[in-house]
Amino acid sequence: MMTCEILSRLLALCAIACIARAGSTLQDARDFEEKVSILLKEELETPKCFAEGRKDFTCFWEEDEERAGSVHQYSFTYTYQNENSSRCPLSAVPAAGGKMLIVCHLNRIQMFVQMDIQVHREGILIHNRSLLIELVFLLDPPANVTVSSTGQQGQLNVSWVPPPLKYMDDSMMYEVFYSLADSHIGQVEVARACSEYILRGLQFSRKYKVQVRVKLDGVSYNGYWSAWSDPVFMETLPTEFDPLIISLTLIISFIFIVLCLAMLLSHHRFLIKKIWPAIPTPDSKFQGLFTIYGGNFQEWLGQTNGGLWLTPAFIYSEECPSPLEVLSELSLCPSLPSPPLPPKASRALSAVRNEGRELRNGVEERALLVKDNLDGETDGERAAPHHHWLLDRLRALHQHQVPCSQSSLLESQDTYVTLSANNNSDDERVDSNLEEALPLEALFPSGNTALCESHSDLGSAPQSSGSGCISSQSSFEYPNHAWMAKGPGYTYMAVADSGVSMDYSPMSRVDENGKVPVYTNEYKNMIPAHRKPFLVRQYPVHGDG
Amino acid sequence: MEFPRLLALLLLVLDWTQPGLSSPLRPICDLRVLNHFIQEARDAEGAMKSCREGCGLSQSVTVPQTTVDFDVWEKKNAQEQAQEVQTGLWLLQQSLNTLQTSVTNTAMHSHIDNTIRNLLSINAVLRSLNIQEFTPPANATDLEGTWRVSLATDLLQVHVNFLRGKVHLLLSSAQACKPDVS
């Protein structure tokens, strides 16, 4: 019984040893294949030779399996300097791709001395090479590569066991390759004569892959880079909040906030003015309107001298490169009913009242504008009477402010615009027409600046010079008896202002017979030019504000 | 009472005037020093290979064998290894002196002078490692473990291989450089 037990144990041990040996042999075979593949890429000379340690030396070359035949027809002869030659026993190893490797392996070698190698096949020299064995090392990859955390963020400590080669520890150099686990692109760090390396600058909470390889440094010994070790994966530490950094951040933020508040408080008035500007109210313009009359404008008008003001708004309107004459009736019969003012007109009136003084200057400017815009016809002599007439008109208006306050200037919503033509051949005619039209010129108080159409929109006025200024806010009625066609040099257009939109209807140029043809075009509300009576519309006015 | 003071003063004076044995050199264990010499020896060998005129040896010289069989080397003790190295360095020095007189190329002269200086420095390094100084016998040229070379390129190649091999092995295994194990 005892003997059987002992025998069975021995058998088990033998089996384990055989398996282990087979395993190591298998591993050796794999390592050899790996080195062969490396040398086939790196070494150009034949035979390809490498030293694995202080005593092992291997040479091989490739032959086609079909051509190789028997190994015995090959001979491998090596000769050290100043010594006799020796022969190396050869073996054949099958390789991939229908190739065969013929291998020479030596267990005893001499370093730091030149070695001459000759390979013969059936007596014929096929390969020849001279080398120094200590310069062709091809080592195994570093073993036991371990990656651990250093305790600091973004760092990993890589350590390995150097190849067990005596006297050569100081001559080894290593390359450490590291990359993110899911990436093939990484970085390589070089380490010399050491067995660990600290990787820095890594990302937090990321998994890294690390590999190491080794080579002799090339001073006393040299060789090829080994294969990369098996990859090792390790995750870096997550971010940690450093209390010092947090406290410093809080302190700096607090100081910054205090500084901002101090700055804001010191300029609070300016900022409030900019961010929350005061809404202007017309109280100051209408003294007593809201305080005494409760916003009843009619009553207020009846008690005050609120009249017709002419605002220079129209005068100061945007430049109108082409002459534009707005025809309107400023002073009408006082018997006309006085409907409530449209809100726009009331604002216009308030603006005009306040800018009465500027109006005179504005009129002069306007006169100049009109003068200048006449193409090729600017003439100081013509401008002078023009200028005087306007001033006279203004004075008249100011004197008759009360009755005119209820004029239909505020009632009508139609604005009739005349556009002077550029290519007037009849200069004199134009001049006379101008003078005739002058009495009809008026400057409308308008809350908005006049809208200038640079080219037409006014497509129905081909003779127009191209631009005319049209007041978008004007609501004045034009008395039929006061208006006259200026002549063939002018194109007339009726403008109907509904307060929401303006409809421009052409009043085409007047032919010599005095008949004004009607232009058919896309404009709305076509009003034939010969229609004399003008529309009188009651414009409902709501309370201001 | 006065006597101890006088005695102390006397000891101090004697200590200053003591015939000085030089303090022991600090061991030079950094192999980068030797690597530097090896690099310069390689440069000299390369320069000699590209030299066309005035770079020959007038006579054959004796040089040490550079062969290193680790099994054989490890069987020798430290003293034998040191003596072998010092003998080789002496032989190389003699050979380089011969080369210096033979070479007429001025560029090579600087290389050879530098090489001779480096050999002297290596001897100093060995002394710093407490390696006992060894003077080879007069008939060292006939000893085993030597070669005869007649070409300047072969001489410089032997010089490089000797430094990379035996000298490097001796310095890397020097006892003075090993950490004390107590």
XYZ file of C-alpha atoms in Angstrom:
727
model
C 0.000 0.000 0.000
C 2.745 2.408 0.997
C 4.711 1.541 -2.098
C 1.703 2.120 -4.315
C 1.116 5.495 -2.780
C 4.704 6.504 -3.239
C 4.689 5.330 -6.827
C 1.490 7.173 -7.612
C 2.913 10.357 -6.128
C 6.076 9.977 -8.131
C 4.071 9.469 -11.252
C 2.062 12.605 -10.544
C 5.221 14.588 -9.979
C 6.706 13.331 -13.223
C 3.572 14.226 -15.073
C 3.623 17.713 -13.623
C 7.287 18.121 -14.484
C 6.675 16.948 -18.017
C 3.797 19.325 -18.432
C 5.837 22.177 -17.005
C 8.710 21.364 -19.254
C 6.412 21.168 -22.190
C 4.963 24.449 -21.190
C 8.332 26.108 -20.901
C 9.424 24.557 -24.153
C 6.310 25.911 -25.717
C 7.051 29.296 -24.232
C 10.625 29.111 -25.446
C 9.411 28.245 -28.876
C 7.084 31.215 -28.864
C 9.879 33.480 -27.652
C 12.166 32.180 -30.360
C 9.549 32.810 -33.022
C 9.094 36.315 -31.728
C 12.827 37.016 -31.861
C 13.092 35.539 -35.307
C 10.373 37.854 -36.544
C 12.108 40.850 -34.943
C 15.444 40.017 -36.541
C 13.927 39.354 -39.917
C 12.716 42.935 -39.813
C 15.711 44.598 -38.152
C 18.802 42.793 -39.427
C 19.802 43.072 -43.027
C 22.826 40.797 -43.022
C 22.744 37.021 -43.325
C 22.981 34.926 -41.268
C 21.014 36.748 -38.616
C 22.639 36.331 -35.213
C 21.777 37.360 -31.690
C 22.967 36.736 -28.160
C 20.394 36.091 -25.478
C 22.747 36.160 -22.515
C 26.364 35.848 -21.531
C 26.621 32.367 -22.932
C 23.873 31.820 -25.507
C 24.376 32.729 -29.124
C 22.065 31.867 -32.037
C 22.402 32.349 -35.777
C 19.833 31.445 -38.457
C 18.903 32.069 -42.036
C 15.867 31.337 -44.190
C 15.617 28.847 -47.004
C 12.710 27.746 -49.145
C 11.403 24.467 -47.895
C 11.448 22.948 -51.314
C 14.927 24.139 -52.091
C 16.450 23.499 -48.663
C 16.607 19.804 -48.846
C 18.587 18.283 -46.032
C 20.273 20.269 -43.310
C 23.432 18.270 -43.718
C 24.316 19.898 -46.966
C 24.881 23.151 -45.044
C 27.917 23.992 -42.881
C 28.301 26.829 -40.414
C 31.919 27.761 -39.642
C 32.999 30.441 -37.183
C 36.467 31.748 -36.387
C 37.513 33.983 -33.517
C 40.363 36.415 -34.027
C 43.757 34.711 -33.882
C 42.148 31.325 -33.326
C 41.249 28.298 -35.335
C 37.867 27.917 -36.918
C 35.131 25.777 -35.510
C 31.924 24.338 -36.857
C 28.464 24.762 -35.394
C 25.854 21.978 -35.504
C 22.767 23.041 -37.460
C 19.055 22.296 -37.010
C 16.003 22.965 -39.155
C 12.889 24.733 -37.867
C 9.773 25.141 -40.015
C 8.622 28.676 -40.500
C 5.568 30.383 -41.908
C 5.018 30.977 -45.562
C 6.608 27.760 -46.799
C 9.986 28.698 -45.408
C 12.463 26.838 -43.304
C 14.906 28.209 -40.771
C 18.365 26.701 -40.434
C 19.627 27.436 -36.969
C 23.059 27.351 -35.297
C 23.143 27.573 -31.534
C 26.276 27.999 -29.410
C 26.458 27.573 -25.628
C 29.927 28.919 -25.184
C 30.997 32.144 -26.712
C 33.745 34.741 -26.531
C 32.970 38.391 -26.396
C 34.939 41.505 -27.190
C 36.657 39.726 -30.024
C 35.851 39.568 -33.698
C 34.027 36.507 -34.966
C 34.047 35.523 -38.633
C 31.138 33.354 -39.855
C 30.928 31.426 -43.092
C 28.018 29.358 -44.353
C 28.560 26.809 -47.048
C 26.099 24.728 -48.959
C 27.588 21.716 -50.568
C 30.996 23.349 -50.336
C 29.888 26.622 -51.840
C 30.046 29.731 -49.757
C 26.584 31.253 -49.578
C 26.804 33.561 -46.576
C 29.683 35.469 -44.953
C 29.621 37.773 -41.960
C 31.947 39.290 -39.283
C 30.593 40.486 -35.988
C 31.261 41.083 -32.308
C 28.906 39.022 -30.185
C 28.510 41.635 -27.404
C 27.052 44.007 -29.997
C 24.122 41.787 -31.100
C 22.172 41.254 -27.905
C 18.448 40.527 -28.225
C 17.056 40.118 -24.752
C 13.749 38.879 -23.450
C 11.252 41.581 -22.488
C 11.376 42.763 -18.891
C 9.467 40.457 -16.611
C 6.998 41.195 -13.860
C 5.965 44.577 -15.129
C 3.777 46.101 -12.422
C 1.921 49.402 -12.467
C 0.813 50.982 -9.229
C -0.418 54.308 -7.986
C 2.042 56.718 -6.436
C -0.630 58.270 -4.245
C -0.627 61.456 -6.268
C -3.063 62.383 -8.935
C -2.140 61.869 -12.536
C 0.791 59.577 -11.756
C 1.541 55.908 -12.067
C 4.601 54.014 -10.933
C 5.882 51.404 -13.374
C 8.389 48.826 -12.159
C 9.894 45.753 -13.710
C 12.576 43.148 -13.218
C 15.668 43.716 -15.407
C 16.955 40.819 -17.482
C 19.210 38.710 -15.304
C 22.534 39.566 -16.911
C 25.470 40.020 -14.675
C 27.798 42.936 -15.325
C 25.264 44.450 -17.724
C 22.740 46.106 -15.420
C 24.341 49.506 -15.852
C 24.359 49.140 -19.598
C 20.641 48.607 -20.092
C 18.128 51.121 -21.298
C 14.352 50.760 -21.277
C 11.422 52.203 -23.127
C 8.082 52.574 -21.339
C 5.066 52.852 -23.588
C 1.807 54.060 -22.085
C -1.540 54.913 -23.615
C -5.199 55.036 -22.737
C -6.682 51.588 -22.603
C -9.009 52.222 -25.519
C -6.452 53.959 -27.684
C -3.491 52.821 -29.751
C -1.776 56.185 -29.709
C 0.506 56.634 -26.748
C 3.786 58.031 -25.544
C 7.192 56.509 -24.967
C 9.541 57.376 -22.131
C 13.185 56.299 -21.915
C 14.786 55.078 -18.717
C 18.430 54.164 -18.291
C 19.937 51.680 -15.880
C 16.937 51.585 -13.591
C 14.049 49.269 -12.873
C 11.191 51.684 -12.297
C 9.754 54.820 -13.780
C 7.062 57.276 -12.720
C 4.592 58.367 -15.366
C 3.361 61.919 -14.886
C 0.809 64.151 -16.437
C -1.824 61.459 -16.763
C -5.559 62.038 -16.870
C -7.656 61.440 -13.803
C -9.816 58.382 -13.435
C -8.688 56.877 -16.725
C -7.472 53.393 -17.466
C -3.976 53.199 -18.909
C -2.076 50.455 -20.713
C 1.655 50.150 -20.026
C 4.345 48.130 -21.790
C 8.137 47.991 -21.390
C 11.007 46.825 -23.580
C 14.780 46.692 -23.096
C 18.005 47.149 -25.061
C 21.724 47.455 -24.293
C 22.873 51.060 -24.334
C 25.510 50.703 -27.054
C 28.672 51.714 -25.166
C 30.159 48.440 -24.023
C 27.292 46.279 -25.213
C 24.776 46.789 -27.979
C 21.885 45.003 -29.607
C 18.276 45.187 -30.755
C 15.165 46.339 -28.937
C 13.398 43.457 -27.280
C 9.748 42.683 -27.838
C 7.219 44.645 -25.791
C 6.195 43.090 -22.533
C 2.603 41.984 -22.053
C 0.386 45.029 -21.452
C -0.559 45.937 -17.918
C -3.675 48.006 -17.210
C -4.119 50.436 -14.364
C -6.535 53.196 -13.530
C -5.391 56.553 -12.253
C -6.760 58.193 -9.152
C -9.840 60.402 -9.389
C -9.593 64.073 -8.798
C -9.468 65.181 -5.245
C -10.331 68.534 -3.917
C -7.385 70.029 -2.277
C -8.671 71.987 0.723
C -5.976 74.607 0.267
C -6.954 75.239 -3.314
C -10.632 75.340 -2.433
C -10.084 77.819 0.369
C -7.886 80.002 -1.794
C -10.487 79.910 -4.536
C -13.215 80.939 -2.121
C -11.170 83.771 -0.690
C -10.273 85.117 -4.094
C -13.877 84.846 -5.253
C -15.058 86.677 -2.155
C -12.560 89.462 -2.697
C -13.567 89.737 -6.314
C -17.256 89.938 -5.443
C -16.589 92.616 -2.838
C -14.632 94.642 -5.335
C -17.401 94.343 -7.906
C -20.029 95.407 -5.414
C -17.960 98.368 -4.340
C -17.538 99.433 -7.909
C -21.225 99.041 -8.627
C -22.249 100.996 -5.576
C -19.908 103.825 -6.391
C -21.400 104.146 -9.855
C -24.933 103.119 -9.071
C -26.463 106.297 -10.319
C -24.771 106.014 -13.649
C -25.706 102.381 -13.987
C -29.327 102.950 -13.044
C -29.518 105.678 -15.603
C -28.214 103.357 -18.256
C -30.083 100.218 -17.353
C -33.383 101.732 -16.187
C -33.652 105.058 -17.903
C -36.477 107.310 -16.921
C -39.312 107.253 -19.355
C -39.818 110.767 -20.587
C -43.229 112.162 -20.002
C -44.746 115.097 -21.723
C -45.901 116.658 -18.483
C -43.355 119.401 -18.705
C -44.407 120.269 -22.184
C -48.067 120.482 -21.374
C -48.225 122.559 -18.299
C -51.302 121.755 -16.368
C -52.653 119.231 -18.852
C -52.506 116.323 -16.470
C -52.557 118.090 -13.163
C -55.482 120.418 -13.790
C -57.392 119.027 -16.729
C -56.817 115.378 -16.065
C -55.560 114.721 -19.516
C -58.434 116.373 -21.343
C -56.572 117.938 -24.158
C -59.529 119.792 -25.559
C -60.134 121.640 -22.434
C -56.513 122.321 -22.034
C -56.321 123.647 -25.535
C -59.224 125.869 -24.918
C -57.524 127.370 -21.978
C -54.115 127.744 -23.350
C -52.540 129.100 -26.411
C -51.786 125.722 -27.830
C -51.698 126.252 -31.531
C -50.077 125.067 -34.488
C -46.447 124.641 -34.249
C -44.236 123.892 -36.923
C -41.579 121.534 -36.026
C -38.322 121.548 -37.639
C -38.534 117.828 -37.686
C -39.349 117.880 -41.262
C -36.705 120.435 -41.828
C -34.205 118.352 -39.987
C -35.347 115.236 -41.625
C -32.931 113.086 -43.431
C -31.319 114.607 -46.402
C -33.406 114.393 -49.472
C -31.237 114.531 -52.405
C -34.056 115.231 -54.780
C -36.387 118.040 -54.313
C -39.502 117.181 -52.500
C -42.285 119.499 -51.938
C -45.006 118.629 -49.624
C -48.027 120.507 -50.439
C -50.441 121.184 -47.755
C -52.654 123.841 -46.469
C -51.496 125.309 -43.245
C -54.092 127.918 -42.540
C -57.687 127.024 -43.279
C -61.068 128.314 -42.431
C -61.555 128.314 -38.708
C -65.126 127.149 -39.326
C -63.975 123.680 -40.050
C -64.725 121.252 -37.285
C -61.934 120.455 -35.065
C -61.806 116.783 -34.443
C -59.575 115.472 -31.791
C -55.996 115.285 -32.702
C -54.427 112.043 -33.724
C -51.906 110.991 -31.245
C -49.110 111.393 -33.685
C -50.050 114.870 -34.586
C -50.292 115.842 -30.978
C -46.807 114.746 -30.386
C -45.773 116.576 -33.470
C -47.415 119.673 -32.191
C -45.669 119.437 -28.914
C -42.379 119.031 -30.645
C -43.071 121.952 -32.871
C -44.066 124.196 -30.034
C -40.831 123.598 -28.296
C -38.736 123.987 -31.339
C -40.300 127.091 -32.677
C -37.171 129.036 -32.530
C -35.176 126.465 -34.304
C -37.779 126.354 -36.936
C -36.725 129.589 -38.467
C -33.215 128.297 -38.883
C -34.566 125.090 -40.126
C -36.626 126.816 -42.713
C -33.601 128.527 -43.978
C -31.866 125.261 -44.229
C -34.787 123.766 -45.953
C -34.827 126.547 -48.408
C -31.248 125.885 -49.103
C -31.956 122.223 -49.463
C -34.642 122.831 -51.955
C -32.415 125.179 -53.748
C -29.528 122.747 -53.882
C -31.557 119.860 -54.990
C -32.672 121.423 -58.129
C -30.461 119.861 -60.671
C -28.381 122.336 -62.385
C -30.594 125.091 -61.382
C -29.240 126.297 -58.187
C -29.169 129.951 -58.298
C -28.723 132.321 -55.517
C -31.138 134.715 -57.034
C -33.898 132.232 -57.046
C -33.091 131.064 -53.593
C -33.421 134.477 -52.094
C -37.084 135.081 -52.825
C -37.684 131.521 -51.842
C -36.102 132.141 -48.550
C -38.011 135.307 -47.798
C -41.302 133.818 -48.663
C -40.819 130.969 -46.235
C -39.981 133.295 -43.414
C -43.027 135.372 -44.137
C -45.176 132.356 -44.110
C -43.813 131.269 -40.816
C -44.443 134.595 -39.236
C -47.959 134.434 -40.523
C -48.414 131.071 -39.090
C -47.173 132.058 -35.710
C -49.495 135.021 -35.632
C -52.496 132.980 -36.513
C -51.827 130.132 -34.302
C -55.195 129.980 -32.533
C -57.492 129.503 -35.409
C -55.065 127.307 -37.108
C -54.782 125.061 -34.158
C -57.931 123.495 -35.194
C -57.018 123.387 -38.774
C -57.483 120.536 -40.920
C -53.837 120.116 -40.865
C -54.609 117.896 -38.054
C -57.568 116.363 -39.659
C -56.579 115.235 -43.037
C -54.656 112.189 -43.374
C -53.691 112.625 -46.938
C -50.380 114.003 -47.894
C -49.797 115.070 -51.392
C -46.254 115.028 -52.522
C -44.751 116.603 -55.526
C -41.539 115.364 -56.993
C -39.575 117.663 -59.186
C -38.085 116.232 -62.302
C -34.363 116.265 -62.987
C -34.188 116.633 -66.681
C -36.137 119.727 -67.058
C -35.461 121.459 -70.197
C -37.687 124.280 -69.329
C -35.668 125.987 -66.753
C -37.648 129.114 -66.787
C -40.806 127.213 -66.669
C -39.609 125.389 -63.693
C -38.658 128.537 -61.979
C -42.058 130.045 -62.543
C -43.717 126.918 -61.448
C -41.641 126.909 -58.400
C -42.715 130.320 -57.494
C -46.299 129.374 -57.995
C -45.857 126.378 -55.861
C -44.158 128.258 -53.128
C -47.294 129.504 -51.506
C -48.302 125.973 -51.159
C -45.213 124.816 -49.580
C -45.579 123.898 -46.041
C -43.504 122.302 -43.485
C -45.322 119.618 -41.700
C -44.885 119.018 -38.075
C -44.114 115.433 -37.848
C -43.295 113.360 -34.906
C -41.046 111.177 -36.980
C -38.356 112.216 -39.245
C -39.312 112.100 -42.803
C -38.828 108.880 -44.512
C -36.622 109.172 -47.498
C -37.015 106.767 -50.283
C -33.851 106.801 -52.153
C -35.100 105.276 -55.359
C -38.357 104.614 -56.126
C -40.529 102.698 -54.723
C -42.099 105.453 -56.456
C -41.993 103.571 -59.617
C -44.873 105.323 -61.062
C -42.989 108.521 -61.254
C -40.423 107.909 -63.855
C -39.650 111.485 -64.172
C -38.788 111.732 -60.605
C -35.286 112.386 -59.746
C -35.146 109.304 -57.816
C -35.703 110.197 -54.278
C -38.208 112.088 -52.449
C -38.878 112.621 -48.863
C -42.225 111.615 -47.671
C -43.432 112.360 -44.292
C -44.881 109.299 -42.759
C -46.681 111.088 -40.066
C -48.155 113.960 -41.821
C -51.821 114.242 -41.889
C -52.753 117.330 -43.644
C -55.467 118.193 -45.963
C -54.870 120.003 -49.076
C -57.452 122.494 -50.167
C -58.431 122.074 -53.702
C -58.504 125.668 -54.608
C -55.085 126.341 -53.321
C -53.323 123.649 -55.101
C -52.237 123.960 -58.601
C -50.272 121.752 -60.810
C -46.908 123.164 -61.165
C -46.374 122.218 -64.665
C -45.087 119.575 -66.863
C -41.824 119.384 -65.011
C -43.354 117.880 -61.922
C -44.743 114.567 -61.026
C -47.331 114.411 -58.370
C -48.192 111.665 -56.003
C -50.964 111.277 -53.564
C -50.040 109.865 -50.264
C -52.692 108.458 -48.030
C -51.578 108.037 -44.498
C -53.819 105.811 -42.493
C -51.612 105.936 -39.508
C -50.594 102.390 -40.063
C -49.351 102.406 -43.576
C -48.916 104.866 -46.292
C -50.386 104.410 -49.682
C -48.711 106.185 -52.471
C -50.772 106.849 -55.468
C -49.327 108.640 -58.361
C -50.621 111.818 -59.597
C -48.837 111.798 -62.833
C -47.337 114.689 -64.488
C -49.545 117.174 -65.902
C -49.488 117.488 -69.584
C -49.694 120.717 -71.384
C -53.387 120.619 -71.611
C -53.596 120.597 -67.934
C -54.934 117.145 -67.828
C -53.176 114.776 -65.613
C -53.101 111.288 -67.000
C -53.519 108.436 -64.692
C -50.675 106.028 -64.398
C -51.663 102.479 -64.023
C -49.319 100.588 -61.823
C -49.147 98.525 -58.747
C -49.856 101.233 -56.298
C -52.990 101.050 -54.295
C -55.695 103.549 -54.053
C -55.221 104.982 -57.418
C -56.433 108.456 -57.425
C -56.735 110.133 -60.790
C -54.903 113.359 -60.860
C -57.801 115.302 -62.271
C -59.931 114.661 -59.279
C -60.035 117.983 -57.724
C -61.972 117.565 -54.613
C -59.789 116.087 -51.960
C -60.795 113.780 -49.325
C -61.635 115.102 -45.984
C -61.436 112.476 -43.416
C -62.286 112.646 -39.867
C -59.449 111.244 -37.940
C -60.546 109.935 -34.629
C -58.162 111.015 -32.011
C -57.831 109.235 -28.796
C -56.506 110.628 -25.663
C -52.899 111.280 -25.767
C -50.746 108.969 -23.999
C 47.716 73.041 34.855
C 49.687 74.632 32.139
C 50.846 71.243 30.898
C 47.570 69.983 29.304
C 47.321 73.176 27.357
C 50.833 72.867 26.083
C 50.262 69.245 25.207
C 47.156 70.070 23.238
C 49.005 72.787 21.404
C 51.838 70.425 20.638
C 49.511 67.774 19.264
C 47.856 70.289 17.049
C 51.159 71.471 15.684
C 52.327 67.945 15.070
C 49.151 67.127 13.289
C 49.687 69.981 10.895
C 53.283 69.241 10.243
C 52.824 65.510 9.980
C 54.434 64.211 6.768
C 51.371 63.783 4.725
C 50.263 60.564 3.464
C 47.793 61.644 0.866
C 44.282 60.978 1.886
C 42.834 58.017 0.087
C 41.154 58.895 -3.207
C 37.427 58.738 -3.335
C 36.492 55.711 -5.415
C 35.417 56.552 -8.912
C 32.544 54.171 -9.378
C 30.667 56.060 -12.068
C 31.128 54.055 -15.216
C 30.328 57.073 -17.316
C 33.961 58.045 -16.917
C 35.022 54.812 -18.602
C 32.268 55.226 -21.188
C 33.766 58.564 -22.081
C 37.179 56.978 -22.619
C 35.581 54.254 -24.715
C 33.875 56.819 -26.923
C 37.120 58.668 -27.502
C 38.901 55.406 -28.283
C 36.198 54.701 -30.890
C 36.731 58.114 -32.392
C 40.455 57.421 -32.690
C 39.789 54.063 -34.314
C 37.424 55.669 -36.803
C 39.944 58.394 -37.606
C 42.657 55.807 -38.145
C 40.443 53.818 -40.545
C 39.961 56.899 -42.703
C 43.624 57.914 -42.560
C 45.403 57.381 -45.863
C 48.945 58.561 -45.366
C 51.369 58.639 -42.495
C 49.264 56.393 -40.321
C 51.182 53.166 -40.231
C 52.998 51.229 -37.515
C 56.714 51.094 -38.020
C 56.937 47.750 -36.234
C 54.670 45.085 -34.842
C 53.658 45.522 -31.270
C 52.362 43.348 -28.477
C 48.831 43.949 -27.310
C 46.665 42.211 -24.724
C 44.037 39.732 -25.745
C 40.579 41.171 -25.466
C 38.677 37.898 -25.442
C 36.311 37.461 -22.532
C 34.896 34.062 -21.767
C 32.674 34.642 -18.800
C 33.149 31.173 -17.492
C 36.906 31.652 -17.513
C 36.726 35.223 -16.254
C 34.551 34.361 -13.310
C 36.890 31.630 -12.246
C 39.648 34.161 -11.705
C 39.783 36.046 -8.469
C 39.764 39.769 -8.165
C 43.512 40.088 -7.936
C 44.115 38.026 -11.038
C 41.567 40.037 -12.881
C 43.194 43.272 -11.748
C 46.640 42.113 -12.740
C 45.411 40.994 -16.121
C 43.847 44.378 -16.692
C 46.868 46.318 -15.519
C 49.178 44.244 -17.676
C 46.988 44.903 -20.654
C 46.941 48.599 -19.980
C 50.726 48.627 -19.753
C 51.073 46.790 -23.035
C 48.680 49.167 -24.739
C 50.608 52.101 -23.411
C 53.830 50.770 -24.861
C 52.172 50.077 -28.193
C 50.615 53.506 -28.403
C 53.959 55.107 -27.683
C 55.362 53.171 -30.638
C 52.415 54.287 -32.757
C 52.950 57.861 -31.748
C 56.492 57.816 -33.057
C 55.421 56.027 -36.228
C 52.497 58.243 -37.227
C 53.304 61.415 -39.090
C 49.750 62.578 -39.606
C 49.168 65.540 -37.325
C 45.442 64.853 -36.910
C 46.172 61.356 -35.683
C 48.782 62.721 -33.288
C 46.079 64.476 -31.279
C 43.992 61.325 -31.158
C 46.929 59.221 -30.023
C 47.959 61.745 -27.386
C 44.411 61.805 -26.076
C 44.315 58.018 -25.984
C 47.567 57.823 -24.012
C 46.257 60.381 -21.532
C 43.069 58.363 -21.111
C 45.082 55.244 -20.321
C 46.849 57.119 -17.538
C 43.492 58.287 -16.251
C 42.202 54.724 -16.184
C 45.163 53.779 -14.049
C 44.194 56.550 -11.689
C 40.642 55.220 -11.575
C 41.960 51.787 -10.688
C 44.022 53.293 -7.911
C 40.938 55.047 -6.591
C 39.217 51.682 -6.318
C 41.960 50.440 -4.033
C 43.189 48.054 -6.673
C 46.754 47.236 -5.933
C 49.153 48.612 -8.413
C 50.828 45.967 -10.497
C 53.879 46.424 -12.635
C 54.212 43.766 -15.312
C 57.563 42.031 -15.656
C 59.999 42.992 -18.366
C 59.157 39.954 -20.445
C 55.480 40.691 -20.469
C 55.501 40.835 -24.196
C 56.147 37.153 -24.292
C 53.487 36.207 -21.804
C 50.392 34.318 -22.636
C 47.344 36.239 -23.301
C 48.955 38.604 -25.759
C 48.778 39.146 -29.468
C 51.080 40.644 -32.022
C 49.627 43.235 -34.348
C 51.330 45.088 -37.155
C 48.559 47.412 -38.315
C 47.625 50.657 -36.609
C 43.921 49.976 -37.141
C 44.229 46.587 -35.462
C 46.045 48.192 -32.548
C 43.300 50.767 -31.986
C 40.598 48.133 -32.395
C 42.247 46.029 -29.715
C 42.442 49.129 -27.541
C 38.671 49.737 -27.868
C 37.747 46.118 -27.255
C 40.005 45.909 -24.225
C 38.414 48.936 -22.608
C 34.886 47.731 -23.365
C 35.617 44.229 -22.138
C 38.028 43.508 -19.371
C 38.466 47.025 -18.033
C 34.702 47.528 -17.925
C 34.183 44.188 -16.194
C 36.820 44.986 -13.613
C 35.406 48.384 -12.780
C 31.795 47.192 -12.689
C 32.645 44.456 -10.213
C 35.025 46.515 -8.067
C 34.522 45.818 -4.413
C 34.962 49.455 -3.487
C 31.878 50.351 -5.423
C 29.634 47.762 -3.921
C 27.414 48.886 -1.052
C 28.580 47.748 2.348
C 26.709 44.740 3.558
C 26.981 44.688 7.294
